[in-house]
Short mmCIF file of N, CA, C and O in Angstrom, two decimals:
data_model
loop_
_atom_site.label_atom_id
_atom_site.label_comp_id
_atom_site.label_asym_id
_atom_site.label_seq_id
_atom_site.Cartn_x
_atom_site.Cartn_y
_atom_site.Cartn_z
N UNK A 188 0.85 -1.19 0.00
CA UNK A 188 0.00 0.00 0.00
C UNK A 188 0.90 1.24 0.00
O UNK A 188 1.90 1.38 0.70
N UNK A 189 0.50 1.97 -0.72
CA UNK A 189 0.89 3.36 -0.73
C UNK A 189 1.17 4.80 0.46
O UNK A 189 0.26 5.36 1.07
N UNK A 190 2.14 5.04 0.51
CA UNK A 190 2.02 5.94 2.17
C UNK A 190 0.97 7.30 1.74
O UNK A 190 0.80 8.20 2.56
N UNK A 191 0.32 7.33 0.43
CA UNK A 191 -0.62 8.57 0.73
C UNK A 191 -1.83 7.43 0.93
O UNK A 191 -2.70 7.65 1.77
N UNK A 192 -1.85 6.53 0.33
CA UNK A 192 -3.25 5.54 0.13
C UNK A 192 -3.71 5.32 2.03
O UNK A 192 -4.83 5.34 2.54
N UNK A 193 -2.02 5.08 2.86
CA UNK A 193 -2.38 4.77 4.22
C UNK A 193 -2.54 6.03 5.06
O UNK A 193 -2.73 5.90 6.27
N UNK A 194 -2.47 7.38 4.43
CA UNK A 194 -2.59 8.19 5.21
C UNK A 194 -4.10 8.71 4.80
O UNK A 194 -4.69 9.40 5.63
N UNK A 195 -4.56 8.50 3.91
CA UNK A 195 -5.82 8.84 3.35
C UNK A 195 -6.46 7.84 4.44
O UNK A 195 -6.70 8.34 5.54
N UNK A 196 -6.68 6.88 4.30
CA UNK A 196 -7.32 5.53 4.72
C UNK A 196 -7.20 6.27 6.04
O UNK A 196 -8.22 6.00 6.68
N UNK A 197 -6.31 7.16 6.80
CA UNK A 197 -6.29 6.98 8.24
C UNK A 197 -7.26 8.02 8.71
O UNK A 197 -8.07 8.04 9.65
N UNK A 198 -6.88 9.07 7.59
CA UNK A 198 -8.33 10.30 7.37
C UNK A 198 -9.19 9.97 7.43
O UNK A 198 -9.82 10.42 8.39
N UNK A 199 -9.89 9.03 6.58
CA UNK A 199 -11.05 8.52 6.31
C UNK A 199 -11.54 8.21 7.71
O UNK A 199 -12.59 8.79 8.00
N UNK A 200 -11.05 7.48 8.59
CA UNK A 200 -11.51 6.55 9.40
C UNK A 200 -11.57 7.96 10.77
O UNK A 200 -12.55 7.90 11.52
N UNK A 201 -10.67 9.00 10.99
CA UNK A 201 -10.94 9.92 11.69
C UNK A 201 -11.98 10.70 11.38
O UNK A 201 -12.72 11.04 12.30
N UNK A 202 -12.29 11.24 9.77
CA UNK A 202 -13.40 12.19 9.98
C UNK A 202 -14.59 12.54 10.29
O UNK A 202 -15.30 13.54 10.17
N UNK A 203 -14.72 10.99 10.92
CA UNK A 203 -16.01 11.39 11.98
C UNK A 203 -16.17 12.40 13.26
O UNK A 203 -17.11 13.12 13.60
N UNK A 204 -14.81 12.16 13.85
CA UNK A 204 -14.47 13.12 14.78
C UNK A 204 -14.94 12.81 15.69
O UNK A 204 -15.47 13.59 16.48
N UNK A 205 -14.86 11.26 15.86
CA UNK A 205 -14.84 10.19 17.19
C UNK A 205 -13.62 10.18 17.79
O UNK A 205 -12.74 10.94 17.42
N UNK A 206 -13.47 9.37 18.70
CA UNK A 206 -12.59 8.75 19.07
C UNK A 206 -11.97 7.55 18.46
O UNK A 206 -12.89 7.16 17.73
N UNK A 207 -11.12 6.82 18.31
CA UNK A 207 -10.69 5.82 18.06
C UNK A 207 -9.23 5.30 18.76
O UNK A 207 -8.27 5.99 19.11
N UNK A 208 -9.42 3.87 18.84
CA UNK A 208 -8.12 3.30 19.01
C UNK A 208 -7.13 3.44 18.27
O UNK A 208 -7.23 4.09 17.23
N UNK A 209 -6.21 2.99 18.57
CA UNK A 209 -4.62 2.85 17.13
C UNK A 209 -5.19 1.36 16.91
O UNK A 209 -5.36 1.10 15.72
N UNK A 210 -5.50 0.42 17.73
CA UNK A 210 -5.59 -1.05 17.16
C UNK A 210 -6.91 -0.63 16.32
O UNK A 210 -6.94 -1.08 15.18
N UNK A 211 -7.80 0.03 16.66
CA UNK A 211 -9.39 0.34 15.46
C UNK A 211 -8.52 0.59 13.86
O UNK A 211 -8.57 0.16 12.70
N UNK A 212 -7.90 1.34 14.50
CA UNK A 212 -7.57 1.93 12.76
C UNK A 212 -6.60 1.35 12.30
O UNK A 212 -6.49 1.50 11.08
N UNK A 213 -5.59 0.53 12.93
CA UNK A 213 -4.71 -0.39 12.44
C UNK A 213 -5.91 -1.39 11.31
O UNK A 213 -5.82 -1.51 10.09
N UNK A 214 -7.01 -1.99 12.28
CA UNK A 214 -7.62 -3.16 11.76
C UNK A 214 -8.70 -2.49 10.27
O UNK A 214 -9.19 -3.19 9.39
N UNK A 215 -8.81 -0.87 10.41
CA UNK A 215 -9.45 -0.77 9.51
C UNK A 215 -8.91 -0.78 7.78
O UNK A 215 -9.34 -1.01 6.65
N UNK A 216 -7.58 -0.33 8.55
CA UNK A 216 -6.93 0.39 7.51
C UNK A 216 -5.77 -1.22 7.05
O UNK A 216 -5.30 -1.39 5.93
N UNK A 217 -5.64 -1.82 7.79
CA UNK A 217 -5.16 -3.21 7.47
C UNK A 217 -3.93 -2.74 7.33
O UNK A 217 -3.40 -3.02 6.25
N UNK A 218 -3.16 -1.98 8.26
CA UNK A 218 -2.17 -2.13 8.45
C UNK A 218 -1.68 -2.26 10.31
O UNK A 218 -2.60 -2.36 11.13
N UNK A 219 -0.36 -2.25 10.75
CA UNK A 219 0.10 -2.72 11.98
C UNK A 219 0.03 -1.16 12.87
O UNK A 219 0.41 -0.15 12.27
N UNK A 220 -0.58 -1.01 14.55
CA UNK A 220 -0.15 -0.23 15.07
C UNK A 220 0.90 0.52 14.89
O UNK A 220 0.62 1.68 15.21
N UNK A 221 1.76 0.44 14.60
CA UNK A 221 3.11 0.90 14.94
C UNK A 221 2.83 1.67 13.47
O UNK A 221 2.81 2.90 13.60
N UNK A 222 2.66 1.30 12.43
CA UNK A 222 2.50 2.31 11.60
C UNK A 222 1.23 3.25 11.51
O UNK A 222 1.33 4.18 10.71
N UNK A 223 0.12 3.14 12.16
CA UNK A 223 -0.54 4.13 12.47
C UNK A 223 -0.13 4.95 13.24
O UNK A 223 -0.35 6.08 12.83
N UNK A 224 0.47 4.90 14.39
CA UNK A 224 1.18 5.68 14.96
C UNK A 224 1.81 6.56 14.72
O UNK A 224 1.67 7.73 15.09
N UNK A 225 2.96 5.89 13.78
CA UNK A 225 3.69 6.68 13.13
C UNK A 225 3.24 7.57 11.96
O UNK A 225 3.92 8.60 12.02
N UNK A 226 2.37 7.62 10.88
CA UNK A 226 1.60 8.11 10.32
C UNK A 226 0.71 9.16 11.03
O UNK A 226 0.50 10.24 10.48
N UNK A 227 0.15 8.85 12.35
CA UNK A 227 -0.53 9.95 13.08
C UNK A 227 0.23 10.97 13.69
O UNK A 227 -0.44 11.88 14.16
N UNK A 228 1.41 11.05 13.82
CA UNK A 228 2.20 11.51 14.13
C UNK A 228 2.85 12.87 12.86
O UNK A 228 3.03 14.08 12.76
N UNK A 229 2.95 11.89 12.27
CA UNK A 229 2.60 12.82 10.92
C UNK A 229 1.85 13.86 10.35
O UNK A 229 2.17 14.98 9.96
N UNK A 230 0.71 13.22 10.40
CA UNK A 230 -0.40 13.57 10.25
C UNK A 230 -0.85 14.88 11.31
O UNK A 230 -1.47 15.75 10.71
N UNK A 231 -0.66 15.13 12.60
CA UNK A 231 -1.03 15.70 13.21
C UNK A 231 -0.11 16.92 13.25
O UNK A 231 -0.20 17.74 14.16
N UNK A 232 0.92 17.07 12.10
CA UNK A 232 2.01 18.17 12.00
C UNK A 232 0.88 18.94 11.17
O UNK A 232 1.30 20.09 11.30
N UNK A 233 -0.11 19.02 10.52
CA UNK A 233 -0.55 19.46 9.62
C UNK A 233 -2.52 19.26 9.46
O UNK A 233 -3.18 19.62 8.48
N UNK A 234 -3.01 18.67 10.59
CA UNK A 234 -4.53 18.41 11.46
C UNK A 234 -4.39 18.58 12.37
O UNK A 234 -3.29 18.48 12.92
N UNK A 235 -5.86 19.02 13.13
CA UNK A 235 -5.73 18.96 14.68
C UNK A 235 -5.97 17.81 15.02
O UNK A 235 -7.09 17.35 15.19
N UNK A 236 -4.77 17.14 15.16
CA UNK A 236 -5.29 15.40 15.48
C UNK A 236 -4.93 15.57 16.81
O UNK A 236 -3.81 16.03 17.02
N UNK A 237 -6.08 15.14 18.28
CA UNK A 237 -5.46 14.88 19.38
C UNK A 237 -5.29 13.76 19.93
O UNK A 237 -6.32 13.10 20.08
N UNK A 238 -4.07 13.16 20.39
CA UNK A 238 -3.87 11.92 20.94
C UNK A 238 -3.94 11.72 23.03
O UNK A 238 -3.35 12.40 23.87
N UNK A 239 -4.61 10.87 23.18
CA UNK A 239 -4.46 10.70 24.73
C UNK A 239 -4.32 9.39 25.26
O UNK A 239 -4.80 8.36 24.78
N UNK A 240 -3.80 9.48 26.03
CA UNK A 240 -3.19 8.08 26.50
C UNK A 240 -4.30 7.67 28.40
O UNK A 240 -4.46 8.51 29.29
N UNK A 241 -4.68 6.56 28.43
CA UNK A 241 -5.29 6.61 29.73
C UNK A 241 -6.61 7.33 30.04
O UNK A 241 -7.37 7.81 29.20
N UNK A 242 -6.79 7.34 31.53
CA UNK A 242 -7.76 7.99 31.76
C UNK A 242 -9.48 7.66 31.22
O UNK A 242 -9.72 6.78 30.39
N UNK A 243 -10.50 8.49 31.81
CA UNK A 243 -11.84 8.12 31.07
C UNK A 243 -12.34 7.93 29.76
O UNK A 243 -13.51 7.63 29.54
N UNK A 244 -11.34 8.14 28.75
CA UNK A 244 -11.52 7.46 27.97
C UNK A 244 -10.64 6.35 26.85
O UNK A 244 -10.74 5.99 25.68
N UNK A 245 -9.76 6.08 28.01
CA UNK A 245 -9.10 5.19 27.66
C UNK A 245 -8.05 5.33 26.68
O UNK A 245 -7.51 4.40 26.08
N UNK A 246 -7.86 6.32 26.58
CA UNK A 246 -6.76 6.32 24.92
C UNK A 246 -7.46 6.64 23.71
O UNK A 246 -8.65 6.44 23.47
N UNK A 247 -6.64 7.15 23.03
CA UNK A 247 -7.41 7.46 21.67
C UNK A 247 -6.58 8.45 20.46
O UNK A 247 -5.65 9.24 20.60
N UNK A 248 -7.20 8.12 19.50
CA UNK A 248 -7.32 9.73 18.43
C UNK A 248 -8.31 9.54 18.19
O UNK A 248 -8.97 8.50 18.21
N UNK A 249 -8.73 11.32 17.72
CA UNK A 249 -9.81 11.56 16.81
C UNK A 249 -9.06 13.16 16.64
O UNK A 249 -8.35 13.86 17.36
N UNK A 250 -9.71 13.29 15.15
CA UNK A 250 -9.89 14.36 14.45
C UNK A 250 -10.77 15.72 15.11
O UNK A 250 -11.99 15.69 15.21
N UNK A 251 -9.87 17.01 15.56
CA UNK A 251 -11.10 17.74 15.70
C UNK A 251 -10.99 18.69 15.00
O UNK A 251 -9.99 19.30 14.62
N UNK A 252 -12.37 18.86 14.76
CA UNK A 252 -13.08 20.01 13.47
C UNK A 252 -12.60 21.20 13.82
O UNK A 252 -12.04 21.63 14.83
N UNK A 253 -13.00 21.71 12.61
CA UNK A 253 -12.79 23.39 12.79
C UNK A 253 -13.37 24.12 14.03
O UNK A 253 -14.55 24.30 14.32
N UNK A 254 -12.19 24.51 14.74
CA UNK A 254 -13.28 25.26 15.28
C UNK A 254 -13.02 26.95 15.52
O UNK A 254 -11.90 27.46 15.55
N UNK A 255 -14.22 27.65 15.69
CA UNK A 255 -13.84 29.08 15.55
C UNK A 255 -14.14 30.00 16.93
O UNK A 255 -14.87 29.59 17.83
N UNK A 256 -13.67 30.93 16.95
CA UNK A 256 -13.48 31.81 18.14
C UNK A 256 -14.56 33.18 17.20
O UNK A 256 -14.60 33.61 16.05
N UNK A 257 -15.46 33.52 18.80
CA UNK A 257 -16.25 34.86 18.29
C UNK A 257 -15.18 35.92 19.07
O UNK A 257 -15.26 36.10 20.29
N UNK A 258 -14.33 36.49 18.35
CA UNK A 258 -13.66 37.49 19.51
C UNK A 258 -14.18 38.79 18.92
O UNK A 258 -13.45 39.72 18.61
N UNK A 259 -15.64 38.77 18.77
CA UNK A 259 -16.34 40.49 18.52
C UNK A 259 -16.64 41.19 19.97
O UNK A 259 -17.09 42.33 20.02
N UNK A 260 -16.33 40.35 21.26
CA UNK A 260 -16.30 40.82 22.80
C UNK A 260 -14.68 41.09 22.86
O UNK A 260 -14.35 40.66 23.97
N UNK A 261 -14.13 41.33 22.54
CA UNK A 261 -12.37 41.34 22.69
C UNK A 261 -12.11 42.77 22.61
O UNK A 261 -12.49 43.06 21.48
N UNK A 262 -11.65 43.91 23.19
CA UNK A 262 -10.99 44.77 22.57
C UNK A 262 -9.54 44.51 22.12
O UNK A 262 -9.13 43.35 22.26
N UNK A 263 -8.62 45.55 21.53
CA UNK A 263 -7.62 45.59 21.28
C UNK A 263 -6.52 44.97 22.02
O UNK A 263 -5.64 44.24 21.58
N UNK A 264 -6.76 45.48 23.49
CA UNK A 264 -5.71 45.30 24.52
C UNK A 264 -6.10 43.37 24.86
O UNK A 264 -5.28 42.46 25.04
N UNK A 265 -7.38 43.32 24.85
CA UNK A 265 -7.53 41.97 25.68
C UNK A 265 -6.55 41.04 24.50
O UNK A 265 -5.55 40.37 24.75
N UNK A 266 -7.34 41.31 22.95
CA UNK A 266 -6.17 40.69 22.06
C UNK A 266 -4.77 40.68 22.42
O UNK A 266 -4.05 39.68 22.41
N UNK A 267 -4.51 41.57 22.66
CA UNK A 267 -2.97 41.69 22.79
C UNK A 267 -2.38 40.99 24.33
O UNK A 267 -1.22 40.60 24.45
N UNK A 268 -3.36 40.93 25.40
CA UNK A 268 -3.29 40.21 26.43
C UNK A 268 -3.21 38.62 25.74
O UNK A 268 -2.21 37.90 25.75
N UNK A 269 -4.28 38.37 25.27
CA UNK A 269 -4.47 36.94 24.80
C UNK A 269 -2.80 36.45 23.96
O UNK A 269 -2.14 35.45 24.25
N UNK A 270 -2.52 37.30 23.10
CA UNK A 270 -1.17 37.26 22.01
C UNK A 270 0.10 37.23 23.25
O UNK A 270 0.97 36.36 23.24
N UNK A 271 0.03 38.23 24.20
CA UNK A 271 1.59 38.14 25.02
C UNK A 271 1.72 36.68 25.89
O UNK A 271 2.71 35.95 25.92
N UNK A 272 0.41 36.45 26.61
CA UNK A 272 0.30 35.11 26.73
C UNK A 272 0.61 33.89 26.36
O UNK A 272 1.24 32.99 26.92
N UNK A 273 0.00 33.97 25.19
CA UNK A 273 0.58 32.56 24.55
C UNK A 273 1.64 32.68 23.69
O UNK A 273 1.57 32.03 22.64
N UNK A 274 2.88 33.56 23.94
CA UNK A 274 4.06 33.82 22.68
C UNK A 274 4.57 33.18 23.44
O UNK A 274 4.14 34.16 22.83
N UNK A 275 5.10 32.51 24.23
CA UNK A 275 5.86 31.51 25.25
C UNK A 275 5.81 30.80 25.10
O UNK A 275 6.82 30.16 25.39
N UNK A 276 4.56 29.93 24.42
CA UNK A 276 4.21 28.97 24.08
C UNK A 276 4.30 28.30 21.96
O UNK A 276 3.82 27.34 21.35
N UNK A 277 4.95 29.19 21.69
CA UNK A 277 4.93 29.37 20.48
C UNK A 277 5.72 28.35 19.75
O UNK A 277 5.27 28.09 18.64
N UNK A 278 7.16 27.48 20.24
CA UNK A 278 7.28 26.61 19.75
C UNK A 278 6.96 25.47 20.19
O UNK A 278 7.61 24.50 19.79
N UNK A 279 6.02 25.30 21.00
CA UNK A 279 5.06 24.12 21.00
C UNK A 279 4.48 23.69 20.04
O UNK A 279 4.76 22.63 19.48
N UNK A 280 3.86 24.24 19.81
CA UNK A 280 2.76 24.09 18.73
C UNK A 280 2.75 24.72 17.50
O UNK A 280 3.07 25.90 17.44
N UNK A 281 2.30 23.86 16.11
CA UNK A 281 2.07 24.76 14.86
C UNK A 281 0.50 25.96 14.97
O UNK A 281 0.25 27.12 14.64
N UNK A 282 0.00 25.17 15.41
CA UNK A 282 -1.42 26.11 15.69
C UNK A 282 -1.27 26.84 16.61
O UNK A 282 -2.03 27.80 16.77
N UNK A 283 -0.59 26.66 17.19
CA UNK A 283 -0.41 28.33 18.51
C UNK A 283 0.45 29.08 17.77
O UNK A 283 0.07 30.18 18.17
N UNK A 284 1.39 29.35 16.91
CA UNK A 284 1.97 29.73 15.75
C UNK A 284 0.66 30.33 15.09
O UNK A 284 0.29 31.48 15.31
N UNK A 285 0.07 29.51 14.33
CA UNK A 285 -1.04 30.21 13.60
C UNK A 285 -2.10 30.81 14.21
O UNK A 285 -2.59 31.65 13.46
N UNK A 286 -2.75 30.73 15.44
CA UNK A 286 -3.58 31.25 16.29
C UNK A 286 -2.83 32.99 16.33
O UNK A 286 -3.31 34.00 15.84
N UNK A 287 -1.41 32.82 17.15
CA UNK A 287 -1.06 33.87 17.37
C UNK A 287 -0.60 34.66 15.89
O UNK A 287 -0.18 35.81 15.89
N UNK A 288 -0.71 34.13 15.06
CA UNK A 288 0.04 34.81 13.79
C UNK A 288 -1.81 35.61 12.89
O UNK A 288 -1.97 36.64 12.23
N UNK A 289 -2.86 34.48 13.35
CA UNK A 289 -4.00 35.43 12.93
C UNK A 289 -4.08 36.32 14.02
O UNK A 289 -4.45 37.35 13.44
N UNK A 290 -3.98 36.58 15.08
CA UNK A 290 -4.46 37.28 16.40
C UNK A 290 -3.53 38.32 15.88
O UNK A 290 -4.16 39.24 15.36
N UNK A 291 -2.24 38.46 15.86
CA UNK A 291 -1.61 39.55 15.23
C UNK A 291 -1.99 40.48 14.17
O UNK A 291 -1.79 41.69 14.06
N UNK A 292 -2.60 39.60 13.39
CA UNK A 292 -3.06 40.35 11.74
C UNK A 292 -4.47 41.04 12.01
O UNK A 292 -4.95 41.96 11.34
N UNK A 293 -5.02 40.43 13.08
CA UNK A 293 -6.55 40.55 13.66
C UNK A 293 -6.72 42.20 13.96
O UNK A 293 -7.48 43.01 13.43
N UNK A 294 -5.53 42.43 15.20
CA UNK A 294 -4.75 43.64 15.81
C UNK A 294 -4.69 44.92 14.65
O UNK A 294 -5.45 45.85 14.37
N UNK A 295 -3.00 44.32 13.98
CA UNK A 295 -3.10 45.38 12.84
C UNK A 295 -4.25 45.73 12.29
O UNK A 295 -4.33 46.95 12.45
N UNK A 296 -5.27 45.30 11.67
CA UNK A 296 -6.45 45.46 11.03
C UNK A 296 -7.56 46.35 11.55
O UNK A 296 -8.09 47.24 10.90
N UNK A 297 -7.97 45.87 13.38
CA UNK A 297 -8.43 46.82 13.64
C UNK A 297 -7.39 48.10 14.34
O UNK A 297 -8.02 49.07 14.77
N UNK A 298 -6.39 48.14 14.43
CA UNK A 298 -5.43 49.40 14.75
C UNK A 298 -6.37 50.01 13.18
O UNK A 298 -7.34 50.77 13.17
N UNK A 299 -5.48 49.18 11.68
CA UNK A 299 -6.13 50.36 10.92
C UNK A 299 -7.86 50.75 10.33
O UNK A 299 -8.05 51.74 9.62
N UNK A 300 -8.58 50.15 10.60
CA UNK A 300 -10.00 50.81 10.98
C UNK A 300 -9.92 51.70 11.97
O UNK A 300 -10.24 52.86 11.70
N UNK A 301 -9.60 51.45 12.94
CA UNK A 301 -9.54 52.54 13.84
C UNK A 301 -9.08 54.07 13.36
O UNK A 301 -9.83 55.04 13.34
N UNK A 302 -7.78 54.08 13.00
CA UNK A 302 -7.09 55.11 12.61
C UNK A 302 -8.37 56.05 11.54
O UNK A 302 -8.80 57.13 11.94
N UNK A 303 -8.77 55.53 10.41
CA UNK A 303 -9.36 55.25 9.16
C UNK A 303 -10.71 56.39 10.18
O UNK A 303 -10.88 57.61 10.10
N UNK A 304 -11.38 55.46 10.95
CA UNK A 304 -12.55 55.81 11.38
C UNK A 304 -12.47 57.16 12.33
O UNK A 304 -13.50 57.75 12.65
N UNK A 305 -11.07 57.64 12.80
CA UNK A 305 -10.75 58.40 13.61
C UNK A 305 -10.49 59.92 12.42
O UNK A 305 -10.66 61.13 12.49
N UNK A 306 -10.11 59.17 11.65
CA UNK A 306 -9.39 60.50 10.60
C UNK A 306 -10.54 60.76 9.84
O UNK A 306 -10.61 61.84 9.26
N UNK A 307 -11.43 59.98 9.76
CA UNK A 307 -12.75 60.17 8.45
C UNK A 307 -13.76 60.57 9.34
O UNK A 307 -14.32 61.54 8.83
N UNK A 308 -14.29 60.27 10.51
CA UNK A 308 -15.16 60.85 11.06
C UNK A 308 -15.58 61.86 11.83
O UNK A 308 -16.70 62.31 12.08
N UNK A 309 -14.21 62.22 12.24
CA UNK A 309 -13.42 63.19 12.82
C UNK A 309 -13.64 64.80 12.06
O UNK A 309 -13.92 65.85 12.63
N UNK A 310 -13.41 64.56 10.50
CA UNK A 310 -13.65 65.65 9.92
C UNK A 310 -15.41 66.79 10.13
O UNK A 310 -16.51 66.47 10.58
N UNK A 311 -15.16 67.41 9.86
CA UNK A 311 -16.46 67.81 9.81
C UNK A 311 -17.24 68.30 8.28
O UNK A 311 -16.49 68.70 7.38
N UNK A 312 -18.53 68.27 8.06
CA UNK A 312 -18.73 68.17 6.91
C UNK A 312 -19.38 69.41 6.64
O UNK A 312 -20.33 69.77 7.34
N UNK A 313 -18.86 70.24 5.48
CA UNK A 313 -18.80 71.35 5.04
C UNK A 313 -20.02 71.56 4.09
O UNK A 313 -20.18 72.64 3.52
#
């Protein structure tokens, strides 16, 4: 089998956005633990794949979906609270990378509305 055919196959079997075993998806995908593993591992450089070991639910992956943040309650500063926060945390993770890299662009954007709305409304009309 093909390493995109087994990484597809491993997609497939996550995008329910259950849980699953490594032995579930070994047996689905008809290949050995150890290479699901290793493939999820992979795989999760580039999905939000979360893995857990133990506990109430015993172990697992699953796929989780998109998910989105309403930050129309946020001002400027709390953004920027939220951004100094997690820059510590930045080579952890690729998505805390991208979280903080939209939260940045988020900032600039309304800095320039702001400016925009300050200089244009500001005027008075003749």
């Amino acid at each position: 089998m093909r390493n995109s055919d087994i990484m597809s196959d491993i997609l497939n079997v996550l995008y329910d956005y259950q849980i699953h075993t490594m032995s579930e998806i070994a047996d689905k995908v008809e290949v050995s633990r150890q290479t699901v593993h290793k493939y999820i591992q992979s795989l999760s450089k580039y999905y939000n794949i979360e893995t857990f070991v133990g506990g109430i639910n015993r172990g697992g992956v699953r796929l989780i979906g998109k998910k989105t943040i309403d930050i129309d309650y946020l001002s400027n500063d709390d953004l920027q609270l939220v951004i100094e926060q997690l820059r510590p945390l930045l080579q952890r993770s690729d998505g805390i990378k991208r979280l903080v890299s939209n939260l940045d662009r988020l900032v600039v954007k309304e800095q320039e509305y702001d400016r925009f709305r300050k200089e244009n409304c500001s005027r008075k009309v003749g």
